[in-house]
Amino acid sequence: MAEQALPVLDVRGLKTVFRTRGGEIHAVNDVSFHLNRGEVLGVVGESGSGKSVTMMSLIRLLPSPPADIRAGQVVLNGKDLLQMDAEDLRHVRGAKVGFVFQDPMTSLNPVFTIGSQIMEPLRAHMGMTKAAAAARAVELLELVGIPDARKRLKAYPHQFSGGMRQRVMIAIALACDPDVLIADEPTTALDVTIQAQILELMKELRRKLGMAIIWITHDLGVIAGIADRVLVMYGGQVVEHAPVGELFANPQHPYTRALLKTIPKISGAREARLKVIEGQPPIMTGAPQACPFRARCEYRHDPCEKVNPLRRGGGWSSSGPGP
Amino acid sequence: MLDATPGLLAGGPLVQVDGLKMHFPIYSGILRRHTGDVKAVDGVSFSINAGETLGLVGESGCGKSTVGRALLRLYEPTAGRVVIDGEDVASLSPEDLRKKRPAMQMVFQDPQASLNPRMTLSRIISEPLDEHTDWAEAKKLARVHELMDAVGLNRRFDNRFPHEFSGGQRQRIGIARALALNPRFIVCDEPIAALDVSIQAQVVNLLEDLQEKLGLTYLFISHDLSMVRHIADRVAVMYLGKIAELSPRDALYSRPLHPYAEALLSAVNEPDPALAANRRRIILTGDVPSPANPPKGCNFCTRCPKVMDICRTVKPDLTEVEPQRFVACHLYPKTQAAGSTGASEATERNQQGVSL
Ligand SMILES: Nc1ncnc2c1ncn2[C@@H]1O[C@H](COP(=O)(O)OP(=O)(O)OP(=O)(O)O)[C@@H](O)[C@H]1O
Ligand SMILES: Nc1ncnc2c1ncn2[C@@H]1O[C@H](COP(=O)(O)OP(=O)(O)O)[C@@H](O)[C@H]1O
Ligand code: SF4
Ligand SMILES: [Mg+2]
Ligand SMILES: [Mg+2]
């Protein structure tokens, strides 16, 4: 992809707040990033850091209340999704942006056949006839590596294994040839050998179809294997973004550095003791005025209490120490 | 502080498992006739030395948890011997089993689900003490505090409830409870699977510290192969109710012998893009067969990239193919004498359904 080309997706200053009985939860705080055509953007961060809420906010999938998108722009192919009317938005969700979520059993409807669930978006958004949609569904199932596809159209979700259900979810997400695929922990619930199958499949589909992928995971190994660029989230903010090689070779933000040291390796020298990130994740009851990582940071110094070193330009470049 | 069990000889096997089978009966039809069995564990043999950590890995449903539970006789094994510290747990009378319980404990996967939400932390941790000692309340509370110190929980929290703690802290509560009666052997069943990556290291470090201090012996069940490489001395790889390979840790990770062990390790994602790019991955096709209806020959023959004719008809035995390395695969001829871990086929007991 050419450097100059406009990104397919451009997110600026996104803020999402949940209004709960216990007060406000500032789940996403001024998040900005872009996605180039045909690239895989990995998103990592600990549980509760705002990964899912960010992606659900993009396409306005969060129920409001309690969710409230307070600010931001989400420009997809030149149009701001946050300003779009319901009709256009439905079309975007069905045809321009596909999703795969973590647990395939909850995402597929148990009472409908696999076939009807794949055909639904084709008929609704592409105006296909039943026969055309069925033919395309077979094609999609074959594409995601489900053998005997024609027969399997009549199967119900419970007749498929976890790995197969996840493939079906991918087939549905791909049905209308989306420009962007958002995959939220799509392989976390699967075993490593099945995970490996799905990862290979996604890489191949990207090559073949040229779509851009946002891949959320807590597994840095998956990120290393599939991503071109990586966003690291902490406390509802993007604390670092970098090309994948750069991130692993030369992590800048103290959280990223600590994170990379807590995980054991499968080869090379065995670490005698694992590094630990002491302390607890931040409680996000207000917009962060100071650095959200300061309580757990080994490089903490005075300014960290006073300013919120939001990402500026390329990567983490706040008042913290250099590499 | 807590003391290491006295008189513990490092080196000898503390746990010796021979021909362990755990079959769950399937009943069907209106008459609820016994029509088959889920062969969750189907002839498993291994030993664990005192002070050692044996890793048990494999994909979900392969029988890891069932091995752990059958070892501690939370299930009634269908067949086999489980000798822990000189006594066959699988055949102890209920009274003798009760006396044996303190020596063997379990830490569970989901710290949330395994702790009673209506009990305070001190009640939870002292539950085993209520059951197995006649200590006065004050003595029990002193012990609870000692245990809380040992696992890094603040004593002041002893009156709080589980929901007031984070996942990592809840797992510490589970570990404290498991330690209450000074066990020698602990089955850790996916103790970190439900925890965030940054918290996993804390719990693993704690388990390692306690092992060193107290001379504990662990069966560490996990599907996280990188973490098992970190914590285990030897590793058993399970597939569909059987052990495919049992090897010392470094030997297994640098040169897996069984085709399934090889595929499983190659599928792990290395958190290093340079290495990830150069990795040769073995992508298996198809799904794991049902344990109610395993293949006739080698359990892995339906997915094995190296399958041969003999594999479809003859089950390979777990044999020592290199010193200390046990493999169940026809690719490896049985040259050496069968090792000590070879299954001595134990008498089948009556199959019984167990509901827990
Ligand atoms: N419906 C909701 N009401 C109130 N708070 C919410 C709601 N959904 C999410 N949150 C909060 O928003 C924050 C971000 O949550 P999010 O689901 O985005 O985390 P995540 O990074 O995806 O975590 P995980 O890795 O566990 O999936 C958390 O503090 C969470 O508790
Ligand atoms: N109580 C039970 N009754 C019937 N089948 C069971 C029971 N417990 C486990 N199984 C079956 O035994 C097999 C092994 O399960 P398990 O030991 O939990 O696997 P793992 O821990 O490796 O994921 C699975 O097929 C599972 O469905
Ligand atoms: S016995 Fe045959 S099928 Fe089984 S693992 Fe060895 S080569 Fe593969
Ligand atoms: Mg999430
Ligand atoms: Mg299990």
Coordinates of N, CA, C and O and ligand atoms in Angstrom, one line a residue, chain A residues 18-20 25-28 45-56 62-63 66-67 102 184-185 216-218 233 236 282 284, chain B residues 196, ligand 1:
Chain A
F18 N -19.4 5.8 30.2 CA -20.6 5.0 30.7 C -21.2 5.7 31.9 O -20.5 6.1 32.8
R19 N -22.5 6.0 31.9 CA -23.1 6.5 33.0 C -23.8 5.4 33.8 O -24.7 4.7 33.4
T20 N -23.2 5.1 35.0 CA -23.7 4.1 35.9 C -24.2 4.7 37.2 O -24.0 5.8 37.5
I25 N -18.0 6.2 34.2 CA -16.8 5.4 33.9 C -16.2 5.9 32.6 O -16.9 5.8 31.5
H26 N -15.0 6.5 32.6 CA -14.4 7.0 31.4 C -13.6 5.9 30.7 O -12.4 5.8 30.9
A27 N -14.3 5.2 29.9 CA -13.8 4.0 29.3 C -12.8 4.2 28.2 O -11.8 3.5 28.0
V28 N -13.1 5.3 27.4 CA -12.3 5.6 26.2 C -12.0 7.1 26.3 O -12.9 7.9 26.3
G45 N -3.6 -4.7 25.3 CA -3.9 -4.0 26.6 C -4.5 -4.9 27.6 O -5.2 -5.8 27.2
E46 N -4.4 -4.5 28.9 CA -5.0 -5.5 29.8 C -6.5 -5.4 29.9 O -7.1 -4.5 29.3
S47 N -7.1 -6.3 30.6 CA -8.5 -6.4 30.7 C -9.1 -5.1 31.2 O -8.5 -4.6 32.2
G48 N -10.1 -4.5 30.6 CA -10.6 -3.3 31.0 C -10.0 -2.0 30.5 O -10.3 -0.9 30.9
S49 N -9.0 -2.2 29.6 CA -8.2 -1.0 29.2 C -9.0 -0.2 28.1 O -8.5 0.8 27.7
G50 N -10.1 -0.8 27.6 CA -10.9 0.0 26.7 C -10.9 -0.5 25.3 O -11.4 0.2 24.4
K51 N -10.3 -1.6 25.0 CA -10.1 -2.1 23.6 C -11.5 -2.3 23.0 O -11.8 -1.8 21.9
S52 N -12.3 -3.1 23.6 CA -13.6 -3.5 23.0 C -14.5 -2.2 23.0 O -15.2 -2.0 21.9
V53 N -14.6 -1.4 24.0 CA -15.4 -0.3 24.0 C -15.0 0.7 22.9 O -15.9 1.3 22.2
T54 N -13.7 0.8 22.6 CA -13.3 1.7 21.5 C -13.9 1.2 20.2 O -14.5 1.9 19.4
M55 N -13.7 -0.1 19.9 CA -14.2 -0.7 18.7 C -15.7 -0.7 18.5 O -16.2 -0.4 17.5
M56 N -16.4 -0.9 19.6 CA -17.8 -0.9 19.6 C -18.3 0.5 19.4 O -19.3 0.8 18.7
L62 N -22.7 0.3 20.9 CA -23.0 0.3 22.3 C -24.4 0.9 22.6 O -24.8 1.9 22.0
P63 N -25.2 0.2 23.5 CA -26.5 0.8 23.8 C -26.3 2.1 24.6 O -25.4 2.2 25.4
P66 N -26.3 2.9 28.7 CA -25.5 3.8 29.5 C -24.3 4.4 28.7 O -23.7 5.4 29.2
A67 N -24.0 3.9 27.5 CA -22.8 4.5 26.8 C -23.1 5.9 26.2 O -24.2 6.1 25.7
Q102 N -15.5 -12.6 20.3 CA -14.7 -13.6 21.0 C -15.4 -15.0 21.1 O -14.8 -16.0 20.8
D184 N -12.5 -9.0 17.5 CA -12.2 -8.8 18.9 C -11.9 -10.1 19.6 O -12.9 -10.9 19.8
E185 N -10.7 -10.4 19.9 CA -10.3 -11.7 20.5 C -10.9 -12.9 19.8 O -11.5 -13.7 20.4
I216 N -8.0 -7.3 18.0 CA -7.8 -7.1 19.4 C -7.4 -8.4 20.1 O -8.0 -9.5 19.8
T217 N -6.4 -8.4 20.9 CA -6.0 -9.6 21.6 C -5.2 -9.2 22.8 O -4.6 -8.2 22.9
H218 N -5.1 -10.1 23.8 CA -4.2 -9.9 24.9 C -3.0 -10.8 24.7 O -2.1 -10.8 25.5
M233 N -3.1 -0.1 24.5 CA -4.0 0.7 25.3 C -3.8 0.5 26.8 O -3.5 -0.6 27.2
G236 N -7.9 3.2 29.1 CA -8.8 3.9 28.2 C -8.0 4.9 27.2 O -8.6 5.7 26.5
P282 N -6.1 1.0 36.8 CA -6.7 2.3 37.3 C -8.2 2.2 37.3 O -8.8 1.4 36.6
M284 N -11.5 4.0 36.4 CA -11.6 5.1 35.4 C -12.8 5.9 35.7 O -13.7 6.1 34.9
Chain B
D196 N -5.6 -12.0 33.9 CA -4.9 -11.1 32.9 C -3.4 -11.4 32.9 O -2.8 -11.8 33.9
Ligands
LIG1 N1 -21.9 -1.5 29.8 C1 -20.9 -0.9 30.6 N2 -21.2 -0.2 31.7 C2 -20.3 0.4 32.4 N3 -19.0 0.2 32.2 C3 -18.6 -0.5 31.2 C4 -19.5 -1.1 30.3 N4 -18.8 -1.8 29.4 C5 -17.5 -1.6 29.6 N5 -17.4 -0.8 30.7 C6 -16.1 -0.4 31.3 O1 -15.3 0.2 30.3 C7 -13.9 -0.1 30.5 C8 -13.3 -0.7 29.2 O2 -13.9 -1.9 28.9 P1 -13.6 -2.8 27.6 O3 -14.7 -3.8 27.5 O4 -13.4 -1.9 26.5 O5 -12.2 -3.5 28.0 P2 -11.3 -4.4 27.1 O6 -10.0 -3.7 27.0 O7 -12.0 -4.9 25.9 O8 -11.0 -5.6 28.2 P3 -11.0 -7.2 27.9 O9 -9.5 -7.5 27.5 O10 -11.3 -7.7 29.3 O11 -12.0 -7.6 26.9 C9 -13.8 -1.0 31.7 O12 -13.5 -0.2 32.8 C10 -15.2 -1.6 31.8 O13 -15.5 -1.9 33.1

